[in-house]
Coordinates of C-alpha atoms (C1' of nucleotides) in Angstrom, one line a residue:
Chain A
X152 CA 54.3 -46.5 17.0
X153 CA 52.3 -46.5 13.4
X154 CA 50.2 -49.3 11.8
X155 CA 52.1 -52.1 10.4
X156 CA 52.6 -52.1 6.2
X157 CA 49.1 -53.5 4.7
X158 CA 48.6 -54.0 1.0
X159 CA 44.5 -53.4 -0.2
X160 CA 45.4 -55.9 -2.9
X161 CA 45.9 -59.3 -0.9
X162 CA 43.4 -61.5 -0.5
X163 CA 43.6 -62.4 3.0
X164 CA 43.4 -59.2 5.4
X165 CA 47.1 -58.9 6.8
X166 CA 45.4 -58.7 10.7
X167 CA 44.9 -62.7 10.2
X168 CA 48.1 -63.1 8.4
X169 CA 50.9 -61.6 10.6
X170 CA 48.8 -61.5 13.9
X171 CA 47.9 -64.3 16.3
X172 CA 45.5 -62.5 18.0
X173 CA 41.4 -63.7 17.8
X174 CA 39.6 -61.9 15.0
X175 CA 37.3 -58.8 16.0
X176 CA 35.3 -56.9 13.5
X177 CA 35.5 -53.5 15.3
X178 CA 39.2 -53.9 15.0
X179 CA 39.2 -54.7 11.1
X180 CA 36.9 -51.7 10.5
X181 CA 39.1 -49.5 12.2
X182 CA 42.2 -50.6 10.5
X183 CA 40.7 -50.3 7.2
X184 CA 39.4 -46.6 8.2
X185 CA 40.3 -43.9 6.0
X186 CA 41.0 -41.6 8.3
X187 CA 42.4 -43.9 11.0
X188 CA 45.4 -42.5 10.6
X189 CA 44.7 -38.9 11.5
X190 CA 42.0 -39.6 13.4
X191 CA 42.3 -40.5 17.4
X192 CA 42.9 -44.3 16.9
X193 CA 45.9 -43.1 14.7
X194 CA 48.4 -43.5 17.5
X195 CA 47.1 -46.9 18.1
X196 CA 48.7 -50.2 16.5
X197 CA 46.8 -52.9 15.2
X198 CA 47.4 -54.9 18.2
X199 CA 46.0 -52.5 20.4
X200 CA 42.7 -52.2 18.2
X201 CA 42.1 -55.8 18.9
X202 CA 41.2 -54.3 22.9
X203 CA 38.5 -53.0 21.8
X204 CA 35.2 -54.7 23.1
X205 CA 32.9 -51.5 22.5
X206 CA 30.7 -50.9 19.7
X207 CA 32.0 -48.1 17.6
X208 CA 28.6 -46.8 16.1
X209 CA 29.2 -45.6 12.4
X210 CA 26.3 -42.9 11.7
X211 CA 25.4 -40.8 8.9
X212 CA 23.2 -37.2 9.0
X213 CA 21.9 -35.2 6.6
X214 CA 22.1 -31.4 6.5
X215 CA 20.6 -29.8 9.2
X216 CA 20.4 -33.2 11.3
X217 CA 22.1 -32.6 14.9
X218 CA 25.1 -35.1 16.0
X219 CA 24.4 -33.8 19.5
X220 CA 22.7 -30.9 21.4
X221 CA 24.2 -28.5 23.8
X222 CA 21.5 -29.8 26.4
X223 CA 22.7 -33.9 26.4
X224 CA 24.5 -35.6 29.1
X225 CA 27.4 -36.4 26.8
X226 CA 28.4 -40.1 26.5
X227 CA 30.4 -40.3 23.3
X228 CA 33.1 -38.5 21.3
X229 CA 32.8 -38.7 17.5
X230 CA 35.2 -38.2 14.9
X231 CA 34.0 -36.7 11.8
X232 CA 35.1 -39.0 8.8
X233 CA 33.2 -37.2 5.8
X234 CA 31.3 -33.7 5.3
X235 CA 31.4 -31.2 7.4
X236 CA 29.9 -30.4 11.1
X237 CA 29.0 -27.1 12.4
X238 CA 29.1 -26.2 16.3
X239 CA 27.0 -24.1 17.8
X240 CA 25.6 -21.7 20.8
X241 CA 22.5 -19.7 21.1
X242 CA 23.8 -16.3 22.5
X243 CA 21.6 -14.6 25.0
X244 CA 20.3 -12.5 22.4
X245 CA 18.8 -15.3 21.3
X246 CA 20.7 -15.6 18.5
X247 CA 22.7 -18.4 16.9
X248 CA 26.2 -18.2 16.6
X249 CA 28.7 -21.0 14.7
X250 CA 31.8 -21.2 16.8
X251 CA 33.5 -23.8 15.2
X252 CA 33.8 -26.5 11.9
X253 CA 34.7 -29.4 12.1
X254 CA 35.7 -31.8 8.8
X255 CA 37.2 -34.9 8.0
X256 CA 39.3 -36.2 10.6
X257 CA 38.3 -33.9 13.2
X258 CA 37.1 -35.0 17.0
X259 CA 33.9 -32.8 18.4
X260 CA 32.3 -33.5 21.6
X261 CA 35.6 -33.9 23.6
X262 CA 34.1 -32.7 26.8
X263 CA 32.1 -35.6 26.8
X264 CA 35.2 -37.6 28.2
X265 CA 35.5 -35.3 31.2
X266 CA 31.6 -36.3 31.9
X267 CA 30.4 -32.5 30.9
X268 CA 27.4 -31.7 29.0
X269 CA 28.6 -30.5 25.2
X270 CA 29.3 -27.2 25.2
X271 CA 27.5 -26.4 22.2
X272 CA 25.5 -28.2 19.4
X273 CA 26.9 -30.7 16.7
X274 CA 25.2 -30.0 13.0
X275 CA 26.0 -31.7 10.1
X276 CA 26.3 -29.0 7.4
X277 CA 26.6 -31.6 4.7
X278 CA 26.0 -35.1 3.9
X279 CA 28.1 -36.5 7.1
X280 CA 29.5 -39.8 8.2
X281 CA 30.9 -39.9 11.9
X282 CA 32.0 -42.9 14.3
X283 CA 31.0 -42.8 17.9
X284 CA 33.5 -43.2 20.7
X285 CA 31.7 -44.2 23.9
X286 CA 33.4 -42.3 26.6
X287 CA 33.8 -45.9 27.9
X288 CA 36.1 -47.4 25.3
X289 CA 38.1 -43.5 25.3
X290 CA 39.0 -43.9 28.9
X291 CA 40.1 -47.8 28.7
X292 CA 42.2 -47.7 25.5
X293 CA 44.0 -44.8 27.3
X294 CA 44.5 -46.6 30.9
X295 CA 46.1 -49.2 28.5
X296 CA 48.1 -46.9 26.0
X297 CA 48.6 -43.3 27.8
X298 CA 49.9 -41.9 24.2
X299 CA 45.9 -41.5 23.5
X300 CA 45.7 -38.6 26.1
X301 CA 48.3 -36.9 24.8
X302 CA 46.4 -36.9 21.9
X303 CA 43.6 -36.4 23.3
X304 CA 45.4 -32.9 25.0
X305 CA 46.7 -31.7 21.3
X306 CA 43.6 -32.0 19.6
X307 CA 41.9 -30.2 22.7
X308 CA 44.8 -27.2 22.1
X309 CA 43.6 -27.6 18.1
X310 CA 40.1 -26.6 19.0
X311 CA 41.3 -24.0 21.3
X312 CA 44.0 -22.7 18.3
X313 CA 40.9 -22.4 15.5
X314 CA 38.6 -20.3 18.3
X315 CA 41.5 -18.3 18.5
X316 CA 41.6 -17.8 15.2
X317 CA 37.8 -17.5 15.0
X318 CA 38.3 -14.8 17.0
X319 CA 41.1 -12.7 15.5
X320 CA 40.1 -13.3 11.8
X321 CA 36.4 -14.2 11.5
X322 CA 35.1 -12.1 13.8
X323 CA 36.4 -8.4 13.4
X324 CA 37.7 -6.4 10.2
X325 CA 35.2 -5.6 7.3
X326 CA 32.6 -8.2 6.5
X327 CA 34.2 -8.2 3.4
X328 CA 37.3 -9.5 5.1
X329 CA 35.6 -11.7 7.0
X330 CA 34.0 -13.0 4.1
X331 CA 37.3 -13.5 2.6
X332 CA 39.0 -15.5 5.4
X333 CA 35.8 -17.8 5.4
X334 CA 36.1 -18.8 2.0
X335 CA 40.3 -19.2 2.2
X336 CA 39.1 -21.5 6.0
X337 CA 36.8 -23.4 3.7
X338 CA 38.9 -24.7 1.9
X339 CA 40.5 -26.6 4.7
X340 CA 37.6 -28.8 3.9
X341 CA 38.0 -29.0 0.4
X342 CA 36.7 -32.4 -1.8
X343 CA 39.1 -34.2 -3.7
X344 CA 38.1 -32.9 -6.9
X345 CA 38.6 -29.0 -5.7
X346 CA 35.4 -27.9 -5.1
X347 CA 34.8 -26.4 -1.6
X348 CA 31.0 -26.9 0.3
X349 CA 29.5 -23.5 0.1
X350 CA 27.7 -22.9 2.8
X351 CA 24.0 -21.1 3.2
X352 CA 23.9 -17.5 3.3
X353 CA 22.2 -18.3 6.9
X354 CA 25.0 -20.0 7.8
X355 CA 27.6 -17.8 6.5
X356 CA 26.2 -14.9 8.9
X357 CA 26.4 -17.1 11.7
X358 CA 29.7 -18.0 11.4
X359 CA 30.7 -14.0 10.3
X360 CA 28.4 -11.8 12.5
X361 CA 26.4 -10.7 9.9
X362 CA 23.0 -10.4 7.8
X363 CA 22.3 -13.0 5.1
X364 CA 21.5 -9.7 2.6
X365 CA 25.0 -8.4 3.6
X366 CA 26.4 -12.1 3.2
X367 CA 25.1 -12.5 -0.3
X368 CA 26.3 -9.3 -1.6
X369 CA 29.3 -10.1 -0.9
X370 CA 29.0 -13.7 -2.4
X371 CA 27.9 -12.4 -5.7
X372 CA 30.5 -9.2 -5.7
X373 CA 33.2 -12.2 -5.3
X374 CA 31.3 -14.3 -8.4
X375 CA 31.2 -10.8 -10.6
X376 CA 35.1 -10.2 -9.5
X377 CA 36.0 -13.6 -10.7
X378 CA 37.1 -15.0 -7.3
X379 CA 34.8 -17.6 -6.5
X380 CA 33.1 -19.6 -9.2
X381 CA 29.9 -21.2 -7.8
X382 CA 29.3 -24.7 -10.3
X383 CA 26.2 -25.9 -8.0
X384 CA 24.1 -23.7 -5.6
X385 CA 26.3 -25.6 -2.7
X386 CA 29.1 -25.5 -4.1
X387 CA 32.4 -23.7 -5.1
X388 CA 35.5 -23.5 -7.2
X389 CA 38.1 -20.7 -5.3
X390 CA 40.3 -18.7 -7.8
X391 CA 43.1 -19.5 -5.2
X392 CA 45.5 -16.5 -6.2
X393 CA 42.4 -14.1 -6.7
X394 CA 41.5 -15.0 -3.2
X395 CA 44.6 -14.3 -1.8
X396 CA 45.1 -11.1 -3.6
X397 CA 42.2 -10.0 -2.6
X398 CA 42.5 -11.0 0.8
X399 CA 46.0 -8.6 0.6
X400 CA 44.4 -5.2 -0.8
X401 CA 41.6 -5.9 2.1
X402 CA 44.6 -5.6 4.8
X403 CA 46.1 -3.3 3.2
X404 CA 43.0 -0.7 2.5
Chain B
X217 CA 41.8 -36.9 47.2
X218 CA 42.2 -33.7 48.4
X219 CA 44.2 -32.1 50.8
X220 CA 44.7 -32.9 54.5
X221 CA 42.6 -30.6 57.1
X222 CA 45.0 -27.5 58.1
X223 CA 44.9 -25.3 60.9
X224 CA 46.2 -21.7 60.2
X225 CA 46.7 -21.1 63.5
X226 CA 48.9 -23.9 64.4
X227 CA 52.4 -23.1 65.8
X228 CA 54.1 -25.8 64.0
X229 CA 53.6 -26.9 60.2
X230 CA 51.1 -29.8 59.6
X231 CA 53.4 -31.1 57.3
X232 CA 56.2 -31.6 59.7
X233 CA 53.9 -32.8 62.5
X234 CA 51.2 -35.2 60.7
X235 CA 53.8 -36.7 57.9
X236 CA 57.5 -38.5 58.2
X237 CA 58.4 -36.9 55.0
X238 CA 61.7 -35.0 54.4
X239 CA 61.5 -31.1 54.3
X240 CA 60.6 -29.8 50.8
X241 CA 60.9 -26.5 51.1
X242 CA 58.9 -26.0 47.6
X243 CA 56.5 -28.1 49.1
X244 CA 56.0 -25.9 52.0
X245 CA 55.6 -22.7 49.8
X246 CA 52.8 -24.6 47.4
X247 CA 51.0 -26.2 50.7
X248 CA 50.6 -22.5 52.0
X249 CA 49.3 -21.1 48.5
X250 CA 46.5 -19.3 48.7
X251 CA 45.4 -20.2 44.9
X252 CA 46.5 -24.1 45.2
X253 CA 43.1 -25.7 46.3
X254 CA 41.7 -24.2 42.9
X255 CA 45.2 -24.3 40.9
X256 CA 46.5 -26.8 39.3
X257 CA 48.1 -28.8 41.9
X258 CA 44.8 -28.5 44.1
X259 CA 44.7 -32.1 43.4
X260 CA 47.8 -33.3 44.8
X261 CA 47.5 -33.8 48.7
X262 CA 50.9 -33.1 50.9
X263 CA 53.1 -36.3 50.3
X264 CA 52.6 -35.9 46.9
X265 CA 53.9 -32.3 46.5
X266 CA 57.2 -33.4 48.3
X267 CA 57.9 -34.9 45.2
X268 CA 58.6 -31.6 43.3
X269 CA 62.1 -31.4 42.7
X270 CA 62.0 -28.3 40.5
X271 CA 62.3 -24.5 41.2
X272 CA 59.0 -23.0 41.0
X273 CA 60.0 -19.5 40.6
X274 CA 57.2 -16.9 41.5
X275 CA 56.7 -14.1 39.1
X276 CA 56.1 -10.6 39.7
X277 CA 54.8 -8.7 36.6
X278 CA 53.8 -5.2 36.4
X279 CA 50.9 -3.8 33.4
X280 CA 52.0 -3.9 30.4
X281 CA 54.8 -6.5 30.8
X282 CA 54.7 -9.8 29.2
X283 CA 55.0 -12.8 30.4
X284 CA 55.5 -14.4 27.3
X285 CA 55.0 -14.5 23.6
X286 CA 53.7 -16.3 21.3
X287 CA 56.8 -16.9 19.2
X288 CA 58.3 -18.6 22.3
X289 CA 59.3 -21.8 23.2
X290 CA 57.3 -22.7 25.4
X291 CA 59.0 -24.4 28.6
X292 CA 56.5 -23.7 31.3
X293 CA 52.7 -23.2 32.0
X294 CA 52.0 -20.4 34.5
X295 CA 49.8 -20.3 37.2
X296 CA 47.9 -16.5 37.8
X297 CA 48.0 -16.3 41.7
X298 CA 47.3 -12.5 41.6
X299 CA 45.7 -10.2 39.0
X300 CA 44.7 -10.0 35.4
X301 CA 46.6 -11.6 32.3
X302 CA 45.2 -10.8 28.6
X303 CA 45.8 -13.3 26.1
X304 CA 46.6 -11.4 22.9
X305 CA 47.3 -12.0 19.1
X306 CA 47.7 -10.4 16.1
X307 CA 45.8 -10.5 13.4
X308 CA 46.9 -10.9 9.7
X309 CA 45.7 -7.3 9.0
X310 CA 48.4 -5.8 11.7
X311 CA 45.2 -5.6 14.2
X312 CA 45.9 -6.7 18.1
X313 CA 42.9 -8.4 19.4
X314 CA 42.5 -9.7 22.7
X315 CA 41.3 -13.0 22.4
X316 CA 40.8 -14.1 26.5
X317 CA 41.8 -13.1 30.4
X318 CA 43.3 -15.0 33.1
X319 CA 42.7 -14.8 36.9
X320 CA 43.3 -15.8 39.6
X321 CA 43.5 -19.9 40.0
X322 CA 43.5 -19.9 36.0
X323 CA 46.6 -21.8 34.0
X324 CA 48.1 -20.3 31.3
X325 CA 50.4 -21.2 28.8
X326 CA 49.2 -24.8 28.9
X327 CA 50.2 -26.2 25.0
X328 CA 53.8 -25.6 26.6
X329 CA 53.2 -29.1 28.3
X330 CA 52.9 -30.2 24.6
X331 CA 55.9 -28.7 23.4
X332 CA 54.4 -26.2 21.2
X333 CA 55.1 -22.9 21.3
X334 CA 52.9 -20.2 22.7
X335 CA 49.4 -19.7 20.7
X336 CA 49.0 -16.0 21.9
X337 CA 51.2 -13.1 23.8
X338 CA 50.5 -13.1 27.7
X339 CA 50.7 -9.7 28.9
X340 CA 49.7 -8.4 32.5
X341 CA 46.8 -6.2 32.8
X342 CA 47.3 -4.8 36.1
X343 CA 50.0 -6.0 38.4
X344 CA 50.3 -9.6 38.2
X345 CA 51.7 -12.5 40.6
X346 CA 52.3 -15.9 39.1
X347 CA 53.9 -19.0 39.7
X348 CA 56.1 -20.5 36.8
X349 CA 55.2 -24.5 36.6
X350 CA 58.0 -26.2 34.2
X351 CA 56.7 -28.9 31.5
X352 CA 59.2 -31.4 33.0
X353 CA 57.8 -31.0 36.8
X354 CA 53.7 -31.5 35.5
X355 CA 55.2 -34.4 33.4
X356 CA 56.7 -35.6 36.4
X357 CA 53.8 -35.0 38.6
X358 CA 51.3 -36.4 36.1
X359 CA 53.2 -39.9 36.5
X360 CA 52.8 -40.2 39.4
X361 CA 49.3 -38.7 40.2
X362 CA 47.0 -39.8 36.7
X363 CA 44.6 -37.4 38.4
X364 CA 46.8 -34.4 37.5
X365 CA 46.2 -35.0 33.6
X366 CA 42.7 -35.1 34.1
X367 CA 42.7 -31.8 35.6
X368 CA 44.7 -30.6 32.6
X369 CA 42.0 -31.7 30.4
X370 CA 39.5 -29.5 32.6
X371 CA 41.5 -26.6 31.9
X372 CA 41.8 -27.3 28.1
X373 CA 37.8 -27.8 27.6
X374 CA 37.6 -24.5 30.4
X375 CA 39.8 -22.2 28.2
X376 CA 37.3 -23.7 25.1
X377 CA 34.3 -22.8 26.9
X378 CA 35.7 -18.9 27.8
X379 CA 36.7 -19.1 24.1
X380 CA 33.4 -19.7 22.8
X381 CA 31.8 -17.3 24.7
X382 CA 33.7 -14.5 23.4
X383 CA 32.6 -15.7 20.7
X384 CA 28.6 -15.4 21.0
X385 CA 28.7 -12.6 23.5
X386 CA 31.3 -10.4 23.0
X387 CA 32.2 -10.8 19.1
X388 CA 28.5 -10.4 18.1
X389 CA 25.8 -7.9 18.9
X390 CA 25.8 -4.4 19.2
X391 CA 28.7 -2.2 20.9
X392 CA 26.7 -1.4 23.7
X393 CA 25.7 -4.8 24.2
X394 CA 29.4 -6.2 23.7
X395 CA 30.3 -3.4 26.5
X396 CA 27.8 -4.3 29.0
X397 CA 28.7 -7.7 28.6
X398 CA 32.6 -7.2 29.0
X399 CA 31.4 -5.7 32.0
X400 CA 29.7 -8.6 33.8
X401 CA 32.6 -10.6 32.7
X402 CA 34.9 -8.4 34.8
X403 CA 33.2 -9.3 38.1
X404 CA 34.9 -12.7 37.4
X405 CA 38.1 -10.6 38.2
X406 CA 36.7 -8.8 40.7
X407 CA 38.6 -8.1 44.0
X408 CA 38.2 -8.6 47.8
X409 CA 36.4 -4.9 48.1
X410 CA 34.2 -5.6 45.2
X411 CA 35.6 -2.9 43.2
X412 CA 36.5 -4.6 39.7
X413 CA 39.9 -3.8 37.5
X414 CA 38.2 -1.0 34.7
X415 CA 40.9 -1.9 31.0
X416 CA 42.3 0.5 29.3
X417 CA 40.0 2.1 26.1
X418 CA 42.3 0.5 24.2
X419 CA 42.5 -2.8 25.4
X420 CA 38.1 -2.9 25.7
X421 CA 38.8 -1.9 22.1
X422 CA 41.1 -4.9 21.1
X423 CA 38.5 -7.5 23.5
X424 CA 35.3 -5.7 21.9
X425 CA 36.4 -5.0 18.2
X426 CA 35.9 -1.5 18.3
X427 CA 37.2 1.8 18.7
X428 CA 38.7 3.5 21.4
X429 CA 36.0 6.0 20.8
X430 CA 33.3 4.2 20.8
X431 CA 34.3 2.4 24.0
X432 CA 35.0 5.7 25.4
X433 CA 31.7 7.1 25.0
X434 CA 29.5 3.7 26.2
X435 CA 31.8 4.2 29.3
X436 CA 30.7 7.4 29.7
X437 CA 27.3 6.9 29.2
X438 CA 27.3 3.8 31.4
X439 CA 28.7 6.2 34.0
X440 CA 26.0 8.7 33.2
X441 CA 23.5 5.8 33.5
X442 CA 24.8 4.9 37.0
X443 CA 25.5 1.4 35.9
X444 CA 29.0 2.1 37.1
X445 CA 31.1 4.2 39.4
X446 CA 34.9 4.7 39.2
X447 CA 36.6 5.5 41.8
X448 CA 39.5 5.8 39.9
X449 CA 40.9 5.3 36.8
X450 CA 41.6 1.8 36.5
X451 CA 38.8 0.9 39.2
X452 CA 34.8 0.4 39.0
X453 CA 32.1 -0.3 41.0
X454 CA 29.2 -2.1 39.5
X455 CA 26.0 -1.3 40.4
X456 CA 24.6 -5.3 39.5
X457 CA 20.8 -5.1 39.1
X458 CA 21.4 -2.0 36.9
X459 CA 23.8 -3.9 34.6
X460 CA 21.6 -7.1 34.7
X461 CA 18.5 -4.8 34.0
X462 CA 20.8 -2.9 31.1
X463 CA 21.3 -6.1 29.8
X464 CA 18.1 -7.6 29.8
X465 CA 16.8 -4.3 27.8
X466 CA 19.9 -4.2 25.3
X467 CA 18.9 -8.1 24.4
X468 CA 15.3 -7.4 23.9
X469 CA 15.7 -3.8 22.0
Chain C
dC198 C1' 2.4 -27.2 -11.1
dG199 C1' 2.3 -24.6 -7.1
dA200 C1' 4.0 -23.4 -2.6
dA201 C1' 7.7 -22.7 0.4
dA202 C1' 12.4 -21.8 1.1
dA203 C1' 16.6 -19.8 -0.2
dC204 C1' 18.7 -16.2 -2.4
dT205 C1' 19.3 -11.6 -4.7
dT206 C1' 18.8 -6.8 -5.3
dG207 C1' 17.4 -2.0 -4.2
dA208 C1' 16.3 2.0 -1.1
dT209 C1' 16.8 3.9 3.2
dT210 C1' 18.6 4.3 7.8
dA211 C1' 21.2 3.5 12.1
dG212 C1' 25.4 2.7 14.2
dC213 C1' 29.9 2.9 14.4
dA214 C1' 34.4 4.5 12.4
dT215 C1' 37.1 8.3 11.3
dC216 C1' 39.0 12.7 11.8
dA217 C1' 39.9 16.4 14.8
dA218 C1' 40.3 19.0 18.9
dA219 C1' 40.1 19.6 23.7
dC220 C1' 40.7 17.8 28.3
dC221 C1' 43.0 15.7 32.3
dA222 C1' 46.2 13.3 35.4
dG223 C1' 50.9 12.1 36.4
dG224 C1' 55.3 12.9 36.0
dT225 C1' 59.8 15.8 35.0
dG226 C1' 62.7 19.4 35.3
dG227 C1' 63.5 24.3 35.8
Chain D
dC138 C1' 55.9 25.1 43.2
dC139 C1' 54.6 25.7 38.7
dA140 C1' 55.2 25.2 33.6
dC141 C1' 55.3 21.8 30.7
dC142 C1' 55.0 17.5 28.5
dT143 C1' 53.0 13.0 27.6
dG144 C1' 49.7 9.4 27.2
dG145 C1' 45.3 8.3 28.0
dT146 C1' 40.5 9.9 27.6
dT147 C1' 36.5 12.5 26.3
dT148 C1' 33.6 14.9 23.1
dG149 C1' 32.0 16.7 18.6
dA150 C1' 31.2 16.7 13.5
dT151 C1' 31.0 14.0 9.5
dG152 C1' 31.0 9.9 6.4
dC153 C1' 30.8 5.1 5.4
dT154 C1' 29.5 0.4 6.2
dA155 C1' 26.3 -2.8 7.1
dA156 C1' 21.5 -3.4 9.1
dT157 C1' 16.8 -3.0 8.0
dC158 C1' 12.8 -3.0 5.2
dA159 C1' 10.9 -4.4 1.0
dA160 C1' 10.3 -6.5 -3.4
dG161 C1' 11.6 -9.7 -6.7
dT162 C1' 13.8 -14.1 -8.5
dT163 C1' 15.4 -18.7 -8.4
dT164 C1' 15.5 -23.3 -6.6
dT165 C1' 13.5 -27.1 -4.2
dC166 C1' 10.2 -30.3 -3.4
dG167 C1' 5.6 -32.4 -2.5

DNA sequence: CGAAAACTTGATTAGCATCAAACCAGGTGG
DNA sequence: CCACCTGGTTTGATGCTAATCAAGTTTTCG
């Protein structure tokens, strides 16, 4: 059900080699995606790429730019191919909660393809590149290949899973704990060379429930303690065994 | 798309007088649901549920019994036709926490259909009455009516949105404010005589993240207050504007 | 370089947890 | 029928955690 074999080192792009089908671009990018593979198209073969006649947008954000706002008349998926998003709802408090991350690979804006309004708004939190999925070009690649709704229904139950866990491990227990399962969740999104984004100490209270004072005590208690080593102001190097140590005496006290 | 016009009063079935279609006796029981125009199988119309050819067993649960756990295979998605179900798990520090309800209409248990097992416990609140709806019978159904999957997908991006929100409004903010909150939630359970289902201290304490104690005494003082009446134990009366007006003051305090 | 933004640190306070004891309703068995 | 027990609830006294208020310090950027 996978892509065919494809060697980076052949001249010729194997889609012109081994298919006789007519050449389109939004197919080849696709195929040579990094994430492809993990990402929704994963399921779908080379062959099936060539069906698409929509324009797969390729954007990059900055920090702090929004993907999309809670308020739009959603028209597009997007799957996150580098950086890291943040979701998030103004409570009515008037205060803003994160709810959700979302990193490499990951699809946000789902409810877009049920014709909703987002539920919440899409940040990028770091430098971020993302593809746009017209709701369009969702619904006619999955009339054609139903295995895309499937999908489509596990990655809805993996968004559902990490509020869940949100909920049970982020938001209750000593902000110390809660400080502690952030920085184990971050590194889910972890660079290739080990560092992990270290988010602001705004951001770190909305995603914990807490103040930025309280949330940079903490940080620097965890630099002191040798747990978290922080080479640039946005960025960090986990002492993973530290961090799981001390993520065991916090359970335990 | 939806089902034919019915007429309660009518001596003989519709089903056996408007359609040629064999007897189905499961059929029968789903057409006469009270919950099915808002339950899952709200979108299939009369012919279309004469195509179940599995038992849909109807379960009786009483508080405190489960009605199943999240180490379970799950086989089956449940419909809630009567009742309150809490959707609990267990966080790595030993803590329960209570992570959504179900009501009436709502599915639960839906990553069965994906052969995963069980993301949280589902234990009955009060006395519960639900309708087991095996994976192979909504595969089956979704076949043949594409419209079923779509519905599915509702439910997914529904059970996000009640995540999310117990997230911004009953994770964060003060206890009072979490409290007052829960509250307005439970008129979303509430039943015919307006009176609403009053938890347990302990289980406002595993929904709210906080004591017993402390949900005891915001009870109380809500009572004092004359937000809310009980009637008895596991029964309240809301008085609305005072709640709203509670509300409106906790937010801007 | 200077201003703004983000972060850190300290002192004080408020809110909630904890510990402890009484209270109450419903069953059970003598 | 009442004494008794049990599990849930309420209330009080005390202490700790994290919010708040208030300066500083560092970083970023025009």
């Amino acid at each position: 059900m996978n892509s065919p074999r494809r060697d980076p080192l052949q001249a010729l792009h194997p889609l012109d080699l081994q298919q006789r089908v007519p050449f389109n671009p939004q197919a080849r990018v696709c195929m040579d995606c990094g994430v492809r593979r993990f990402a929704l198209f994963g399921v779908l073969d080379a062959e099936e790429l060539q069906h698409i006649h929509y324009h797969i947008a390729d954007i990059t954000l900055e920090p702090g730019q929004p993907l999309y706002m809670a308020s739009d008349h959603g028209t597009a998926a997007y799957t996150v191919r580098e950086g890291v998003v943040r979701l998030e709802r103004s409570s009515e408090r008037g205060e803003r909660r994160i709810v959700r991350l979302a990193g490499r690979s990951s699809l946000v804006g789902l409810e877009a393809m049920l014709g909703q309004t987002y539920a919440a708004d899409a940040v990028a939190c770091t430098t971020v590149r993302a593809c746009r999925l017209p709701r369009m070009l969702v619904d006619e690649l999955a009339r054609e290949q139903p295995g895309l709704l499937r999908d489509l229904m596990k990655r809805w139950q993996g968004a559902l899973d990490e509020a869940d866990e949100w909920l049970t491990e982020l938001s209750a227990g000593s902000a110390r704990w809660r400080m502690l399962r952030l920085l184990l969740k971050l590194t889910e999104y972890d660079e290739p060379d080990g560092r992990i984004w270290l988010p602001t100490r705004q951001e770190m209270g909305a995603m914990l429930g807490m103040t930025i004072e309280t949330a940079s005590r903490l940080v620097s208690a965890l630099k002191r303690e040798g747990v978290i080593d922080t080479p640039d102001v946005r960025h960090a190097r986990i002492d993973m065994p530290a961090l799981l140590e001390a993520i065991r005496l916090e359970a335990a006290g």
